[in-house]
Tab-separated table of N, CA and C in Angstrom:
chain	number	residue	atom	x	y	z
A	50	MET	N	-6.339	38.076	-26.070
A	50	MET	CA	-5.392	37.095	-25.473
A	50	MET	C	-5.018	36.865	-23.959
A	51	ARG	N	-5.778	37.854	-23.119
A	51	ARG	CA	-5.730	37.339	-21.087
A	51	ARG	C	-6.808	36.289	-21.367
A	52	ARG	N	-7.426	35.655	-22.208
A	52	ARG	CA	-8.837	34.795	-22.379
A	52	ARG	C	-7.647	33.065	-22.220
A	53	LEU	N	-6.845	33.623	-23.285
A	53	LEU	CA	-6.269	32.381	-23.814
A	53	LEU	C	-5.320	32.441	-22.872
A	54	LEU	N	-4.676	33.190	-22.617
A	54	LEU	CA	-3.169	32.740	-21.155
A	54	LEU	C	-4.206	32.531	-20.068
A	55	ALA	N	-5.242	32.532	-19.678
A	55	ALA	CA	-5.869	32.466	-18.510
A	55	ALA	C	-6.156	30.684	-18.842
A	56	TRP	N	-6.955	30.435	-20.101
A	56	TRP	CA	-6.747	28.746	-20.506
A	56	TRP	C	-5.881	28.352	-20.272
A	57	LEU	N	-5.023	28.520	-20.775
A	57	LEU	CA	-3.907	27.944	-21.058
A	57	LEU	C	-3.317	27.505	-19.647
A	58	ALA	N	-3.179	28.651	-18.375
A	58	ALA	CA	-2.968	28.505	-17.150
A	58	ALA	C	-3.975	27.652	-16.686
A	59	THR	N	-5.099	27.144	-16.852
A	59	THR	CA	-5.848	26.412	-16.038
A	59	THR	C	-5.517	24.967	-17.040
A	60	VAL	N	-5.290	24.902	-18.361
A	60	VAL	CA	-5.133	23.625	-18.713
A	60	VAL	C	-3.707	22.971	-18.416
A	61	ALA	N	-2.732	23.409	-18.265
A	61	ALA	CA	-1.136	23.543	-17.492
A	61	ALA	C	-1.070	23.348	-16.157
A	62	ILE	N	-2.450	23.935	-15.552
A	62	ILE	CA	-2.451	23.317	-13.484
A	62	ILE	C	-3.585	22.047	-13.977
A	63	GLY	N	-4.371	21.899	-14.446
A	63	GLY	CA	-5.064	20.660	-14.401
A	63	GLY	C	-4.210	19.576	-14.953
A	64	ILE	N	-3.089	19.421	-15.986
A	64	ILE	CA	-2.437	18.215	-16.468
A	64	ILE	C	-1.093	18.109	-15.210
A	65	LEU	N	-0.643	19.163	-14.436
A	65	LEU	CA	-0.060	18.845	-13.192
A	65	LEU	C	-0.294	18.278	-12.339
A	66	VAL	N	-1.779	18.688	-11.734
A	66	VAL	CA	-2.299	17.919	-10.717
A	66	VAL	C	-2.813	16.293	-11.304
A	67	LEU	N	-3.120	16.138	-12.470
A	67	LEU	CA	-3.065	14.914	-12.949
A	67	LEU	C	-2.202	14.255	-13.027
A	68	ALA	N	-0.772	14.594	-13.346
A	68	ALA	CA	0.706	13.920	-13.296
A	68	ALA	C	1.137	13.698	-12.335
A	69	LEU	N	0.719	14.865	-10.796
A	69	LEU	CA	0.769	14.377	-9.528
A	69	LEU	C	0.309	13.064	-8.794
A	70	SER	N	-1.257	13.514	-9.086
A	70	SER	CA	-2.142	12.119	-8.631
A	70	SER	C	-1.560	10.764	-9.158
A	71	ALA	N	-1.348	10.682	-10.456
A	71	ALA	CA	-1.108	9.756	-10.849
A	71	ALA	C	0.396	8.935	-10.372
A	72	LEU	N	1.174	10.372	-10.162
A	72	LEU	CA	3.062	9.968	-9.876
A	72	LEU	C	2.170	9.497	-8.170
A	73	PHE	N	1.743	10.178	-6.906
A	73	PHE	CA	1.756	9.245	-5.934
A	73	PHE	C	1.118	8.082	-5.885
A	74	ALA	N	-0.052	7.708	-6.773
A	74	ALA	CA	-0.756	6.759	-6.844
A	74	ALA	C	0.127	5.555	-7.023
A	75	VAL	N	1.211	6.113	-8.036
A	75	VAL	CA	2.050	4.749	-8.135
A	75	VAL	C	2.990	4.808	-7.390
A	76	MET	N	3.392	5.338	-6.098
A	76	MET	CA	4.364	5.567	-5.402
A	76	MET	C	3.640	4.848	-4.317
A	77	GLN	N	2.190	4.343	-3.840
A	77	GLN	CA	1.886	4.216	-2.675
A	77	GLN	C	1.131	2.827	-3.510
A	78	SER	N	1.464	2.090	-4.138
A	78	SER	CA	0.746	1.153	-4.969
A	78	SER	C	1.974	0.170	-4.416
A	79	PRO	N	1.545	-1.027	-3.685
A	79	PRO	CA	1.646	-2.033	-3.226
A	79	PRO	C	2.772	-3.037	-4.173
A	80	GLU	N	2.327	-2.702	-5.127
A	80	GLU	CA	3.471	-3.855	-6.267
A	80	GLU	C	4.413	-2.957	-6.790
A	81	GLU	N	4.264	-1.521	-6.088
A	81	GLU	CA	5.601	-0.770	-6.412
A	81	GLU	C	6.871	-0.932	-5.609
A	82	ARG	N	6.485	-1.837	-4.786
A	82	ARG	CA	7.353	-1.654	-3.083
A	82	ARG	C	8.004	-3.139	-3.603
A	83	HIS	N	9.117	-2.985	-4.157
A	83	HIS	CA	9.581	-4.489	-4.147
A	83	HIS	C	11.270	-3.863	-3.343
A	84	PHE	N	11.949	-4.664	-1.751
A	84	PHE	CA	12.684	-4.532	-1.527
A	84	PHE	C	13.033	-5.770	-1.388
A	85	PRO	N	14.816	-5.788	-1.270
A	85	PRO	CA	15.321	-7.219	-1.127
A	85	PRO	C	14.762	-8.032	0.235
A	86	GLU	N	14.874	-8.954	0.336
A	86	GLU	CA	14.263	-9.886	1.110
A	86	GLU	C	14.926	-9.864	2.570
A	87	ASP	N	16.140	-9.882	1.958
A	87	ASP	CA	16.912	-9.219	3.684
A	87	ASP	C	16.751	-8.132	4.747
A	88	ARG	N	16.337	-7.236	3.389
A	88	ARG	CA	16.074	-5.800	4.280
A	88	ARG	C	14.918	-5.175	5.043
A	89	THR	N	13.615	-6.738	4.409
A	89	THR	CA	12.629	-6.336	4.997
A	89	THR	C	12.004	-7.697	6.081
A	90	ARG	N	12.327	-8.474	5.883
A	90	ARG	CA	11.830	-9.881	6.569
A	90	ARG	C	12.114	-9.639	8.307
A	91	GLY	N	11.411	-9.530	8.428
A	91	GLY	CA	11.544	-9.300	10.148
A	91	GLY	C	11.462	-8.064	10.712
A	92	LEU	N	11.328	-6.851	9.803
A	92	LEU	CA	10.996	-5.543	10.621
A	92	LEU	C	10.066	-5.049	10.894
A	93	ALA	N	9.035	-5.464	10.105
A	93	ALA	CA	7.820	-5.459	10.681
A	93	ALA	C	7.185	-6.300	12.088
A	94	HIS	N	6.339	-5.822	12.692
A	94	HIS	CA	5.921	-6.275	13.816
A	94	HIS	C	5.928	-8.015	13.523
A	95	PRO	N	6.299	-8.708	14.138
A	95	PRO	CA	6.113	-10.584	14.162
A	95	PRO	C	4.894	-10.319	14.376
A	96	VAL	N	4.620	-11.873	13.732
A	96	VAL	CA	3.256	-12.602	13.877
A	96	VAL	C	2.660	-12.702	15.410
A	97	PRO	N	1.695	-12.719	15.758
A	97	PRO	CA	1.701	-13.029	17.214
A	97	PRO	C	1.044	-14.699	17.930
A	98	HIS	N	1.083	-14.597	16.753
A	98	HIS	CA	0.295	-16.144	16.653
A	98	HIS	C	0.755	-17.207	15.655
A	99	ASP	N	0.176	-18.287	15.973
A	99	ASP	CA	0.266	-19.497	15.257
A	99	ASP	C	-0.059	-19.646	13.154
A	100	ILE	N	0.969	-19.530	12.792
A	100	ILE	CA	0.321	-19.372	11.391
A	100	ILE	C	0.208	-20.804	10.857
A	101	GLU	N	0.284	-21.797	11.250
A	101	GLU	CA	-0.297	-22.896	10.634
A	101	GLU	C	-1.878	-23.023	10.673
A	102	THR	N	-2.200	-23.159	11.994
A	102	THR	CA	-3.511	-23.156	12.338
A	102	THR	C	-4.496	-21.508	12.111
A	103	HIS	N	-3.881	-20.855	11.624
A	103	HIS	CA	-4.437	-19.445	11.066
A	103	HIS	C	-3.679	-19.061	10.033
A	104	ILE	N	-4.379	-19.772	8.914
A	104	ILE	CA	-3.975	-19.536	7.612
A	104	ILE	C	-4.720	-18.469	6.862
A	105	ASP	N	-5.799	-18.576	7.277
A	105	ASP	CA	-6.619	-16.935	6.650
A	105	ASP	C	-6.635	-15.449	7.099
A	106	CYS	N	-5.462	-15.172	6.721
A	106	CYS	CA	-4.904	-13.984	7.053
A	106	CYS	C	-6.325	-12.817	7.371
A	107	ASN	N	-7.088	-12.988	6.201
A	107	ASN	CA	-8.347	-12.038	6.148
A	107	ASN	C	-9.822	-12.392	7.342
A	108	ARG	N	-9.149	-13.528	7.504
A	108	ARG	CA	-10.284	-13.927	8.590
A	108	ARG	C	-10.345	-12.775	10.138
A	109	CYS	N	-9.658	-12.250	10.419
A	109	CYS	CA	-9.285	-11.693	11.743
A	109	CYS	C	-8.740	-9.993	10.856
A	110	HIS	N	-8.421	-9.983	9.428
A	110	HIS	CA	-7.562	-8.518	9.719
A	110	HIS	C	-8.212	-8.285	8.316
A	111	LEU	N	-9.161	-7.816	7.629
A	111	LEU	CA	-10.196	-7.039	6.990
A	111	LEU	C	-10.152	-6.247	7.946
A	112	PRO	N	-10.659	-4.627	7.389
A	112	PRO	CA	-10.989	-3.719	7.878
A	112	PRO	C	-11.894	-3.285	8.872
A	113	GLU	N	-12.700	-4.252	8.273
A	113	GLU	CA	-14.144	-4.455	9.182
A	113	GLU	C	-13.776	-5.570	10.485
A	114	LYS	N	-12.994	-6.474	10.564
A	114	LYS	CA	-12.627	-7.359	11.305
A	114	LYS	C	-12.097	-6.490	12.706
A	115	ILE	N	-11.877	-7.397	13.605
A	115	ILE	CA	-11.469	-7.071	14.699
A	115	ILE	C	-10.125	-6.617	14.918
A	116	PHE	N	-9.023	-7.182	13.901
A	116	PHE	CA	-8.048	-7.029	14.132
A	116	PHE	C	-7.165	-6.025	12.887
A	117	PRO	N	-7.906	-5.168	12.266
A	117	PRO	CA	-7.829	-4.706	10.579
A	117	PRO	C	-6.422	-4.271	10.667
A	118	TYR	N	-5.863	-4.479	9.340
A	118	TYR	CA	-4.381	-3.925	8.788
A	118	TYR	C	-4.302	-2.579	8.691
A	119	PRO	N	-3.318	-2.079	8.633
A	119	PRO	CA	-3.223	-0.660	8.319
A	119	PRO	C	-3.946	0.220	7.338
A	120	SER	N	-4.228	0.510	7.237
A	120	SER	CA	-4.685	1.302	5.468
A	120	SER	C	-3.680	1.483	4.609
A	121	ASP	N	-2.130	1.529	4.938
A	121	ASP	CA	-1.486	1.246	4.175
A	121	ASP	C	-0.886	0.288	3.470
A	122	HIS	N	-1.417	-0.945	4.014
A	122	HIS	CA	-1.758	-2.411	3.544
A	122	HIS	C	-2.341	-2.606	2.354
A	123	THR	N	-3.759	-1.789	2.339
A	123	THR	CA	-4.900	-1.818	1.549
A	123	THR	C	-3.991	-2.807	-0.190
A	124	GLY	N	-4.887	-3.292	-0.809
A	124	GLY	CA	-4.188	-4.045	-1.986
A	124	GLY	C	-2.972	-5.232	-1.719
A	125	PHE	N	-2.179	-5.000	-0.465
A	125	PHE	CA	-1.370	-6.293	-0.685
A	125	PHE	C	-1.988	-7.820	-0.681
A	126	PRO	N	-1.104	-8.496	-1.336
A	126	PRO	CA	-1.810	-10.065	-1.132
A	126	PRO	C	-1.729	-10.769	0.139
A	127	GLU	N	-2.889	-11.283	0.139
A	127	GLU	CA	-2.800	-12.138	1.337
A	127	GLU	C	-1.366	-12.835	2.092
A	128	ASP	N	-1.145	-13.732	0.893
A	128	ASP	CA	0.004	-14.987	1.166
A	128	ASP	C	1.392	-13.687	1.152
A	129	GLY	N	1.232	-12.267	1.136
A	129	GLY	CA	2.585	-11.588	1.306
A	129	GLY	C	2.851	-11.013	2.408
A	130	CYS	N	2.050	-11.648	3.765
A	130	CYS	CA	2.057	-10.982	5.269
A	130	CYS	C	3.603	-11.853	5.403
A	131	THR	N	3.746	-12.613	5.068
A	131	THR	CA	5.155	-12.765	6.188
A	131	THR	C	6.242	-12.478	5.297
A	132	GLU	N	6.117	-11.888	4.437
A	132	GLU	CA	7.333	-10.852	3.497
A	132	GLU	C	8.022	-10.186	4.265
A	133	CYS	N	7.054	-9.593	5.293
A	133	CYS	CA	7.399	-8.567	6.465
A	133	CYS	C	7.424	-9.383	7.721
A	134	HIS	N	6.326	-9.959	7.999
A	134	HIS	CA	6.130	-9.914	9.167
A	134	HIS	C	6.953	-11.727	9.530
A	135	ARG	N	7.481	-11.486	10.159
A	135	ARG	CA	8.384	-12.933	10.433
A	135	ARG	C	6.753	-13.588	11.494
A	136	PRO	N	7.054	-15.190	11.099
A	136	PRO	CA	5.933	-15.954	12.007
A	136	PRO	C	6.903	-16.296	13.105
A	137	PRO	N	6.094	-16.829	14.055
A	137	PRO	CA	6.966	-17.053	15.530
A	137	PRO	C	7.794	-18.539	15.083
């Protein structure tokens, strides 16, 4: 009986850990971050350069580049930068 209870407790803890991991992964997913434009536009740091001539954000802002984007921006589409960062 003790073995059965220990096994059930182990399975229950494993399922709980998996469920919490999935929940936190969804919470961190950029696709799940939807805010009305009026709440987000311009709240982040403004773009400090002209975006007409610097149209490829990843040229400078990939993790291994000179001005890497923050780790919590991983997975955001490149064309979505101006959703929060106001161009000059």
